[in-house]
Coordinates of C-alpha atoms and ligand atoms in Angstrom, one line a residue:
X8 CA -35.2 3.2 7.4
X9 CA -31.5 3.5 8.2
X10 CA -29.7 4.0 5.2
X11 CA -25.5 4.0 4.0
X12 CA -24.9 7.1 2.2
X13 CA -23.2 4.8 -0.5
X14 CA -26.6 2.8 -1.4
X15 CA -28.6 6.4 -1.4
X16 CA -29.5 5.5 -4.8
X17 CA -31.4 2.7 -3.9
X18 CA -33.8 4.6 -1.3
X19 CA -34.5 7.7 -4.2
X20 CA -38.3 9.0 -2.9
X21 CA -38.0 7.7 0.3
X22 CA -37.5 8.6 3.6
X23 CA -34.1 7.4 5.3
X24 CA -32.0 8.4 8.4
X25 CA -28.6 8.6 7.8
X26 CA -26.4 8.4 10.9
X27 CA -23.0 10.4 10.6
X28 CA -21.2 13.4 11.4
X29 CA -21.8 17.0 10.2
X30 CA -18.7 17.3 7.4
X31 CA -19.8 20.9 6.4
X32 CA -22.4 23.8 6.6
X33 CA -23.6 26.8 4.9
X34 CA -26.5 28.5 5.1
X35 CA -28.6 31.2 2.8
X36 CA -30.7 32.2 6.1
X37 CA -33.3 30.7 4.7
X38 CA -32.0 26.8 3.9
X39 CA -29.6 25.4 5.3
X40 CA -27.5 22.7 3.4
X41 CA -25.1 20.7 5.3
X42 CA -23.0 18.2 4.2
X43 CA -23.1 14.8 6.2
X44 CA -20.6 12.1 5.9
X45 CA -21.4 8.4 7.4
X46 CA -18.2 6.4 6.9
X47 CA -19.5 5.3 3.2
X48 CA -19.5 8.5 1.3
X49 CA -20.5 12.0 1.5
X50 CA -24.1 13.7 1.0
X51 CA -25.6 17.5 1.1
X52 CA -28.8 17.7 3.3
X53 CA -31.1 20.5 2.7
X54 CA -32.9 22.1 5.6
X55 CA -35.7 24.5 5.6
X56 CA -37.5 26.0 8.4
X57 CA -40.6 24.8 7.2
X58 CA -40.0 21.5 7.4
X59 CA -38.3 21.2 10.5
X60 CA -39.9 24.0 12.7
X61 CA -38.5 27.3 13.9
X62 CA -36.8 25.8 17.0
X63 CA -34.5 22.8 14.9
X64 CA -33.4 25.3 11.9
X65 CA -32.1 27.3 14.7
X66 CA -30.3 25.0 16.2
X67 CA -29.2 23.7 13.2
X68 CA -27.1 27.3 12.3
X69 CA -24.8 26.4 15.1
X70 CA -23.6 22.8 14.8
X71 CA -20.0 22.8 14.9
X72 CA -17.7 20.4 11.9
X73 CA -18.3 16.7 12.9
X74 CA -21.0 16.9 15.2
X75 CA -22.0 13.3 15.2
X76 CA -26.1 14.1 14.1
X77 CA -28.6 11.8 12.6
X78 CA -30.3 12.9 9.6
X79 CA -34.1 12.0 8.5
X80 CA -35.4 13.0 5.1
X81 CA -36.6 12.0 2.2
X82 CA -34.2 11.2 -1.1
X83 CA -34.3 13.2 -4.5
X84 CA -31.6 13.1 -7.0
X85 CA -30.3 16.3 -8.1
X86 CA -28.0 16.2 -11.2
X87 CA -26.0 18.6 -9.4
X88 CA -25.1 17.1 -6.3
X89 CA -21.6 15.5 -6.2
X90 CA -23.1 12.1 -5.6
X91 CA -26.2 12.5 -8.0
X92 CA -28.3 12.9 -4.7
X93 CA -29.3 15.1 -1.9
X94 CA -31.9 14.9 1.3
X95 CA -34.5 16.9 2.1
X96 CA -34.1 17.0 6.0
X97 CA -37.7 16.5 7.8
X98 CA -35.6 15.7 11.7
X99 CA -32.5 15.9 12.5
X100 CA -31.0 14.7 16.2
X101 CA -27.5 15.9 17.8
X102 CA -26.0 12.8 18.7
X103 CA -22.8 14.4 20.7
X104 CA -21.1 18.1 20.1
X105 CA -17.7 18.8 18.7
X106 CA -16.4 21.8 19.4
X107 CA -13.3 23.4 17.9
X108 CA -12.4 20.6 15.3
X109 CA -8.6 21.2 14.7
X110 CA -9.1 20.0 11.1
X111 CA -11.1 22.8 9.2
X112 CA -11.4 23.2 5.6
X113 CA -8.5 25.6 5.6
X114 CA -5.2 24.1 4.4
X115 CA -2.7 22.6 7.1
X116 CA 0.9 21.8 7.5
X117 CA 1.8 18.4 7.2
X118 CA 3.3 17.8 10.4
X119 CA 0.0 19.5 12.1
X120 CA -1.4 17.0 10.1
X121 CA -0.2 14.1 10.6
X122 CA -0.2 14.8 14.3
X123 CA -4.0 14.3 13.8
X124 CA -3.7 11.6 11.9
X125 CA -6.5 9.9 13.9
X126 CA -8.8 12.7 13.2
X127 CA -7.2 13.3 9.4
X128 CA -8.7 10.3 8.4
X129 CA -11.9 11.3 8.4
X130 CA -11.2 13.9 5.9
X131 CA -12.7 13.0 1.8
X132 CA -9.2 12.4 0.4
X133 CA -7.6 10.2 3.2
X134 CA -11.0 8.5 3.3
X135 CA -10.4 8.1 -0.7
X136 CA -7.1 6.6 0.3
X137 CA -7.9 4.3 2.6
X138 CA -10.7 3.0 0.1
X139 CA -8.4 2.3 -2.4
X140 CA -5.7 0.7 -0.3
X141 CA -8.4 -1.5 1.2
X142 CA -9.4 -2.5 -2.5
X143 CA -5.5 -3.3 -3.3
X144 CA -5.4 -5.8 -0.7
X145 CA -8.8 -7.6 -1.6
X146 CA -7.5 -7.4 -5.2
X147 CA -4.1 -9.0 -4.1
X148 CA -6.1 -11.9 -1.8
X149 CA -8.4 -12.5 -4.7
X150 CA -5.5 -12.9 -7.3
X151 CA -3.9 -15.2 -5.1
X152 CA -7.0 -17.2 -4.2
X153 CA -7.9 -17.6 -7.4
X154 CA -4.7 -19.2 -8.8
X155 CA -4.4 -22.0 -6.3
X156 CA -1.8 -20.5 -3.9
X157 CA -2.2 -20.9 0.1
X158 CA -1.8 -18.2 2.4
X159 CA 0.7 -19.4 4.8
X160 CA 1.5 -16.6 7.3
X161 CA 5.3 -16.1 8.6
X162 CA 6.6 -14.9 11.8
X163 CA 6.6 -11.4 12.7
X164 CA 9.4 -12.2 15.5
X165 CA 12.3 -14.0 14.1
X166 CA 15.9 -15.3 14.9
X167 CA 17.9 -13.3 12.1
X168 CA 18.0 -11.2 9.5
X169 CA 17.0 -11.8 5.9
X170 CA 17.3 -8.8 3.7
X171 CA 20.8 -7.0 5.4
X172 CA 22.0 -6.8 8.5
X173 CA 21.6 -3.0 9.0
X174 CA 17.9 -2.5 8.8
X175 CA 16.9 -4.8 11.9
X176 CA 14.7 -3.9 14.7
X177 CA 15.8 -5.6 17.8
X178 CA 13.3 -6.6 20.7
X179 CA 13.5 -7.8 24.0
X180 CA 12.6 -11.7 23.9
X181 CA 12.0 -12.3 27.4
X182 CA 15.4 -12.1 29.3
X183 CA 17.9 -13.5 27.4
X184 CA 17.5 -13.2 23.5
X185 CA 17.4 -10.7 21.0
X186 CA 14.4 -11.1 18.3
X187 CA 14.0 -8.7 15.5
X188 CA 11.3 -7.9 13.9
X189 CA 10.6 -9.7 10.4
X190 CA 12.2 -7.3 7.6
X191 CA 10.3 -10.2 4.9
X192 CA 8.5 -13.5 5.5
X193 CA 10.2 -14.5 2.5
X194 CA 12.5 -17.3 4.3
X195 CA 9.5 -18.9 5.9
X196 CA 7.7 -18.4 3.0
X197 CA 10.4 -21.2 1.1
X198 CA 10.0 -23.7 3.8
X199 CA 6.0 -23.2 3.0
X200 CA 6.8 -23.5 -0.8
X201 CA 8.4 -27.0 -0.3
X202 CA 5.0 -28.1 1.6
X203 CA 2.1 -26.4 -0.4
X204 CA 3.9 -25.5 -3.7
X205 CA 2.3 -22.1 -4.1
X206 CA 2.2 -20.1 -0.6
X207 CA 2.0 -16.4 -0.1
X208 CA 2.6 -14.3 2.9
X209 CA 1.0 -11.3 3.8
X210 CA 1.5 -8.8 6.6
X211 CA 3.5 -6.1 8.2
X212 CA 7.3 -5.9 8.0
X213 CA 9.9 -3.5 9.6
X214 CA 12.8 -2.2 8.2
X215 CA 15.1 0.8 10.3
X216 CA 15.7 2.4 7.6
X217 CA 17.1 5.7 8.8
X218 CA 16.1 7.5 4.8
X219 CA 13.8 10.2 5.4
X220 CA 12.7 9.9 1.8
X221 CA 8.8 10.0 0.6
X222 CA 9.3 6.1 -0.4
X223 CA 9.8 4.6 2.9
X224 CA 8.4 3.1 6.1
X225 CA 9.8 1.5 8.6
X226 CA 6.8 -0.5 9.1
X227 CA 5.4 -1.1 5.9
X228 CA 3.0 -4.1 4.1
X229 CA 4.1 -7.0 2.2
X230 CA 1.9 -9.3 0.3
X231 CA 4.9 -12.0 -0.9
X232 CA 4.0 -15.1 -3.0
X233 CA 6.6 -18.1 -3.7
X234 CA 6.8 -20.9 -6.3
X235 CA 8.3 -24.0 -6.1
X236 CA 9.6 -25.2 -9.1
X237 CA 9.7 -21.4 -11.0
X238 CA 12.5 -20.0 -12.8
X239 CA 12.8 -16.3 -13.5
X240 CA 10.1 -15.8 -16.0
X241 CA 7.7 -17.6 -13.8
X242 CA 8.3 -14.9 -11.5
X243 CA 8.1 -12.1 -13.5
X244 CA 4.9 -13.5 -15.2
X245 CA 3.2 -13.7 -11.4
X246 CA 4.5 -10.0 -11.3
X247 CA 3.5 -8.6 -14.3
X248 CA -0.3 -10.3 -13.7
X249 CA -0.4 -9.2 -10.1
X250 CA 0.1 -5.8 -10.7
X251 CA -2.0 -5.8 -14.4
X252 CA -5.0 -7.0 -12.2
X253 CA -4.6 -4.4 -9.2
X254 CA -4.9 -1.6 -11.2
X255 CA -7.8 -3.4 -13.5
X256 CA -9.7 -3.8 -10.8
X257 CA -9.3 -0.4 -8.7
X258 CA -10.1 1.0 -11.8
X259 CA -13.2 -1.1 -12.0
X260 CA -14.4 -0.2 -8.3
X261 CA -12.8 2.8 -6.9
X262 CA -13.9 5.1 -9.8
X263 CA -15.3 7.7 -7.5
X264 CA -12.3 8.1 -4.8
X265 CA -9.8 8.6 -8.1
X266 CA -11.9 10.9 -9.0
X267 CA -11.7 12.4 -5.4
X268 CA -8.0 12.2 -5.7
X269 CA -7.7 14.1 -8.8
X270 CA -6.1 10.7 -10.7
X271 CA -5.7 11.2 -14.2
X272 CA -6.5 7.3 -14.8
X273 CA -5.9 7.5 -18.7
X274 CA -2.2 6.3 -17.2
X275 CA -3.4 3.5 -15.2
X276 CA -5.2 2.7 -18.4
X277 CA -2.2 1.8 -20.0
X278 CA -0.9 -0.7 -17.6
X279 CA -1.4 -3.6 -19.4
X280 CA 0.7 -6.5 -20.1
X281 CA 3.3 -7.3 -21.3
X282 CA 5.6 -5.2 -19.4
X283 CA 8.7 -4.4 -21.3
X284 CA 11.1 -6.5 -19.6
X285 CA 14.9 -4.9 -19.7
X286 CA 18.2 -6.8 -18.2
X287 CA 19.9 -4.4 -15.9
X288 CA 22.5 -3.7 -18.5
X289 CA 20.1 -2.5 -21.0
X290 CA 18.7 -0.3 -18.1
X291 CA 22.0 0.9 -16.6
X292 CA 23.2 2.2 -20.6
X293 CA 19.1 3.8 -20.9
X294 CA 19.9 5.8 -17.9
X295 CA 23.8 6.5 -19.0
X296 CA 22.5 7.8 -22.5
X297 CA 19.7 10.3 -20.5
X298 CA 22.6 11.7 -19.1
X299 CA 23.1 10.4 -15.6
X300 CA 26.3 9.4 -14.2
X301 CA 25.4 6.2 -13.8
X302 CA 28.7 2.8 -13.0
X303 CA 27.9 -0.5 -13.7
X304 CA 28.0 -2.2 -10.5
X305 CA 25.7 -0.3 -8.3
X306 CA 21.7 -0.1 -7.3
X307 CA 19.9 2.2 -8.7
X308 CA 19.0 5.6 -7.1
X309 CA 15.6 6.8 -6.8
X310 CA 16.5 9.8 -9.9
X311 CA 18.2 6.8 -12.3
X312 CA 14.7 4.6 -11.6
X313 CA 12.4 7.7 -12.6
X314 CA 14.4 8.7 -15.6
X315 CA 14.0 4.6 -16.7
X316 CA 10.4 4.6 -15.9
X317 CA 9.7 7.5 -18.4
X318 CA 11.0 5.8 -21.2
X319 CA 8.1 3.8 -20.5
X320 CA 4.2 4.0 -20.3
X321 CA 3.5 1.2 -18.0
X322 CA 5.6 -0.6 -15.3
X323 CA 8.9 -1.8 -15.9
X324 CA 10.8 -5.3 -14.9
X325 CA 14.4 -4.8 -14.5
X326 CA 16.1 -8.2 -14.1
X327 CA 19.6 -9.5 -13.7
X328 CA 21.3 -6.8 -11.2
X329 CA 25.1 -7.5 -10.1
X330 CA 24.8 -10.1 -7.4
X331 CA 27.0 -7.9 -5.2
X332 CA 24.0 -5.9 -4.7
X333 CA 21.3 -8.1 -3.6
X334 CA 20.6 -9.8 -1.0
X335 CA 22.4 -13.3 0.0
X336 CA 20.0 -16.0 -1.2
X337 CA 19.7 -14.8 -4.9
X338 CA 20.3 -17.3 -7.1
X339 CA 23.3 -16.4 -9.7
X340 CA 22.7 -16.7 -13.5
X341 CA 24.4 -20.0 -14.9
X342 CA 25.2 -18.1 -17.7
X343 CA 27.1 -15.1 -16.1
X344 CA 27.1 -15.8 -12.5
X345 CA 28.3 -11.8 -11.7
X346 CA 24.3 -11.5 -12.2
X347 CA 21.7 -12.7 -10.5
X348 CA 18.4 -14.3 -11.5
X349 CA 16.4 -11.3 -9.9
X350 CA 13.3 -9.1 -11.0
X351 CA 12.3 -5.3 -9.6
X352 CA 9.2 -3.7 -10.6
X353 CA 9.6 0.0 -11.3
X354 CA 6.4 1.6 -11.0
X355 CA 5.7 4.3 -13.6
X356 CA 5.6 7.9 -13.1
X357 CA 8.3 8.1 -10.8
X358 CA 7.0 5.9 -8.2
X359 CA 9.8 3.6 -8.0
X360 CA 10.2 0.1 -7.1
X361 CA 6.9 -2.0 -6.3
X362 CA 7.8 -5.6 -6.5
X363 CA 11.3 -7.0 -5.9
X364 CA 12.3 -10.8 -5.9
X365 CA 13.4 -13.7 -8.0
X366 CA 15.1 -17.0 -7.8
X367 CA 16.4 -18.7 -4.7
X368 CA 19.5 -20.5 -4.3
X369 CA 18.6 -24.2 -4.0
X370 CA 22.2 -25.6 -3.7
X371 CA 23.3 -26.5 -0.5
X372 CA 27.1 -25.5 -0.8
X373 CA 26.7 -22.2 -2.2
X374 CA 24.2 -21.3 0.0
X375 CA 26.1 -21.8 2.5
X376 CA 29.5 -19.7 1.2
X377 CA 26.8 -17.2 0.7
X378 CA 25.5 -17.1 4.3
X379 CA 28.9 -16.9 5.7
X380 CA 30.3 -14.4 3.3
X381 CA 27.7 -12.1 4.4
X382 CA 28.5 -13.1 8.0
X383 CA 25.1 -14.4 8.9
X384 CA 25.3 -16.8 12.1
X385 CA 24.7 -20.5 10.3
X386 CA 23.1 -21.5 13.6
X387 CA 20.1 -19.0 13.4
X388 CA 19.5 -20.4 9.3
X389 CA 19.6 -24.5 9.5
X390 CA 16.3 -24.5 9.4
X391 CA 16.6 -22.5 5.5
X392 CA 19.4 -24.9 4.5
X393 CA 17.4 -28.2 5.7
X394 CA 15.2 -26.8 2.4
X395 CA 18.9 -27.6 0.3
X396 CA 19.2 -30.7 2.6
X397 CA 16.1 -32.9 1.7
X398 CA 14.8 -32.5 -1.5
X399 CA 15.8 -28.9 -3.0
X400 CA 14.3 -27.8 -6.0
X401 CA 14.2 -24.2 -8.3
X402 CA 12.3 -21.8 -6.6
X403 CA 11.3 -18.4 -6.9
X404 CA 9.1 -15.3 -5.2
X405 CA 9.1 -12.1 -5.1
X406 CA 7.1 -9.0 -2.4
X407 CA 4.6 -6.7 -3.1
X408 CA 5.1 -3.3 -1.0
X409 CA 1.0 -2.2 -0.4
X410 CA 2.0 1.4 0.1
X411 CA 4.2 1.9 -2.7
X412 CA 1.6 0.6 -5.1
X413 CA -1.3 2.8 -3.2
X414 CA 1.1 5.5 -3.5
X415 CA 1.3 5.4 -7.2
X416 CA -2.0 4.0 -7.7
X417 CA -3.6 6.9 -6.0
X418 CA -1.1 9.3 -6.9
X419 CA 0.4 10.3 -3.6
X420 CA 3.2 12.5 -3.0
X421 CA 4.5 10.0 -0.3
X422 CA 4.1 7.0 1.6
X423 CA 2.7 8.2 4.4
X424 CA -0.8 8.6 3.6
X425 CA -1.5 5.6 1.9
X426 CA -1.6 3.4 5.5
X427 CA -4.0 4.6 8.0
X428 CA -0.6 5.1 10.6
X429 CA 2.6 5.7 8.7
X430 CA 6.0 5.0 11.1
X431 CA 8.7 6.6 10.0
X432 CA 12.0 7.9 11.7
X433 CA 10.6 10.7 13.0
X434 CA 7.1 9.7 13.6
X435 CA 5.5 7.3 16.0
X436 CA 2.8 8.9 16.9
X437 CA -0.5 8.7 17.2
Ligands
4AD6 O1 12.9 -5.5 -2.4 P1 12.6 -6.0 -1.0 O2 13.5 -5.6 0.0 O3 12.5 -7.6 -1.2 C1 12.3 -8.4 -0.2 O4 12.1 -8.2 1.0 C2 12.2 -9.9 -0.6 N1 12.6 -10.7 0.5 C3 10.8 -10.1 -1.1 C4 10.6 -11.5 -1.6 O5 11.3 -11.9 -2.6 N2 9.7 -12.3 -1.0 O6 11.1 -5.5 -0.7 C5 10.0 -5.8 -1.5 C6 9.1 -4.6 -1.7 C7 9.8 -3.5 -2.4 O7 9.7 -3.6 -3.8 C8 8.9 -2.3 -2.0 O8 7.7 -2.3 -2.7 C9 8.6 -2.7 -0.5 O9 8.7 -4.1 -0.4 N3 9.5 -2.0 0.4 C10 9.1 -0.9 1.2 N4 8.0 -0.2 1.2 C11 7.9 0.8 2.1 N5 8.9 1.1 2.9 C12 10.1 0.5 2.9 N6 11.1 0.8 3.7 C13 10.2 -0.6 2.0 N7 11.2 -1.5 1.7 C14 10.7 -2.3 0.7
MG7 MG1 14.2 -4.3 -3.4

């Protein structure tokens, strides 16, 4: 019976053929025990001559890291196997040779790395990775799902710009426009708020960003729900719950790959709600007292966010930042209108910002000042202020990035391994 390595418990006592790849060998001349892998986990295959005749365990000494090979044998758990399991081997076929894997056991550079990123993948830890991002994303769908919002997709090609002028990626749109790719599918996402109520978006986005910093992408995903009718702590409740149930629930189902990964989940443990919430002032005089030189006015760096995080044991909203330095549609506080009514999740540990968003402007005539003091062409955005012409109400949203919060999540020094194919400004390839 063809089995997944991941269900081996179910088969214990019988006989199964695994189909995979040959991970790892080692032999004591007279057993060999190699480790298979099959996509769903990893398990050690013991091989005597007896069972397998003179001709096979010979063979079986030369197989070359991830030979593709099925395995027959019958299942016994072993207390110490990794996986609680192992397989005594009775056949096993060479399904195609590898020779000279570049990837061996030994430790490699990253570059050399991530030049094989296509083969890198199969190694336990990426695998762990890519286990865990893929469980973030169900998590995100299901939260959504759940709470009555309607995934309404947003263009990936698009007229103009919506989060700064300087981070665009122009295309070729057949022979006489410019297109950019979509830096967030948050203006669409507004126009799908005013027609379903609660919409999110959710796909890839591009930003140039020319940083060559562990916490950026230039293609990167966004999982981006909007409200109508929200006001800031709408927002920042969707936030705070999002993220509370992400990490429940990777921590529910991905025990084994954290474990892989080394995690020390005791911190993800913590991250319940509520979230200590903290105006930007608060914040900016938290980081001013830890010693950093730190002027009212500006964003925050990547050292000022990690020295706010550690004041805390869970994630962080920051919310109210100096209009000046957010982005053109955020709505301005009615009560200090140098502020806006925006929310950025600060990831604990040092991992930076995870969620950013917050309230729209829904009034026609200062979104308008707004567009033009940033000197975005008005053509390219009727469309955005028809949602101020007919029937504008309070509004709010925020985005999600997926590899920031895999990064943390699983611990990672940097973006890059938490998508299967990181771009970046130096890497395009594979
Ligand atoms: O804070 P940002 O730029 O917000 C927006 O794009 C809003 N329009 C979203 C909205 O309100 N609908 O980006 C949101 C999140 C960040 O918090 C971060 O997690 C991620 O997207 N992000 C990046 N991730 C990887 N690489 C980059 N270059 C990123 N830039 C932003
Ligand atoms: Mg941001």
């Amino acid at each position: 019976m063809v089995a997944y390595i991941e269900d081996i418990a179910r088969h214990e006592g019988q006989a199964v053929t695994l189909r995979g790849w040959l991970h790892n060998r080692r032999s004591s001349g007279k057993i060999h025990f190699l480790t298979v892998r099959d996509g769903s986990g990893f398990i050690q295959c013991v091989m005597s001559r007896q069972a397998v005749g003179d001709e096979a365990f010979a063979r079986a000494d030369h197989l070359a890291q991830e030979t593709a090979v099925v395995v027959t044998g019958a299942v016994r758990a072993d207390k110490r196997a990794p996986g609680g399991y192992e397989i005594d081997v009775t056949a096993l076929e060479v399904v195609s040779e590898a020779q000279n894997y570049p990837i061996t056991p030994k430790e490699h550079g990253v570059d050399y790395l991530m030049d094989r990123r296509h083969l890198w993948i199969r190694s336990q830890r990426q695998q762990a990775v890519l286990r865990v991002r893929h469980e973030v994303i169900n998590a995100v769908r299901d939260f959504f799902n759940s709470r009555g919002f309607i995934l309404a997709d947003a263009p990936i090609f698009t007229p103009s710009a919506c989060e700064g002028t300087t981070t665009l990626f122009p295309v070729q749109y057949f022979e006489q426009e410019t297109a950019f790719l979509t830096q967030s599918g948050q203006l669409y996402n507004e126009a799908n708020a005013m027609a379903l109520g609660r919409v999110y978006c959710f796909g890839p986005t591009f930003r140039a960003e020319k940083s060559k910093t562990r916490r950026h992408l230039t293609e990167f995903w966004m999982v981006e729900p909007e409200m109508a009718y929200a006001n800031l702590d709408d927002v920042m409740d969707l936030a705070e719950g999002l993220v509370v149930s992400v990490v429940e629930r990777v921590l529910e189902r991905r025990a084994t790959e954290l474990k892989a990964l080394e995690r020390d989940t005791s911190k993800l443990e913590r991250v319940k709600s509520p979230f200590p919430r903290v105006s930007y002032d608060a914040a900016a005089e938290i980081i001013r007292k830890k010693g950093l030189a730190f002027e009212w006015g500006g964003d925050f760096g990547a050292p000022d966010e990690t020295a706010l995080s550690e004041e805390f044991d869970r994630p962080v909203a920051v919310h109210r930042y100096p209009s000046a330095v957010k982005a053109f549609y955020m709505k301005p506080d009615p009560e200090r209108p140098d502020v806006a009514l925006c929310v950025d999740v600060l990831a604990p540990e040092g991992y930076g910002e995870i969620i950013g968003g917050g309230v729209r402007i829904d009034d026609y005539d200062l979104l308008l000042k707004r567009i033009n003091e940033h000197k975005l062409p008005q053509e390219a955005f009727e469309w955005y202020l028809d949602l101020r012409r007919f029937g504008s109400v309070p509004h709010g949203g925020f985005g999600m990035g997926i590899e920031r919060v895999v990064s943390w999540i699983c611990g990672l020094e940097h973006l890059r391994e938490a998508i299967p194919y990181p771009r970046m400004l130096y890497r395009i390839y594979p």
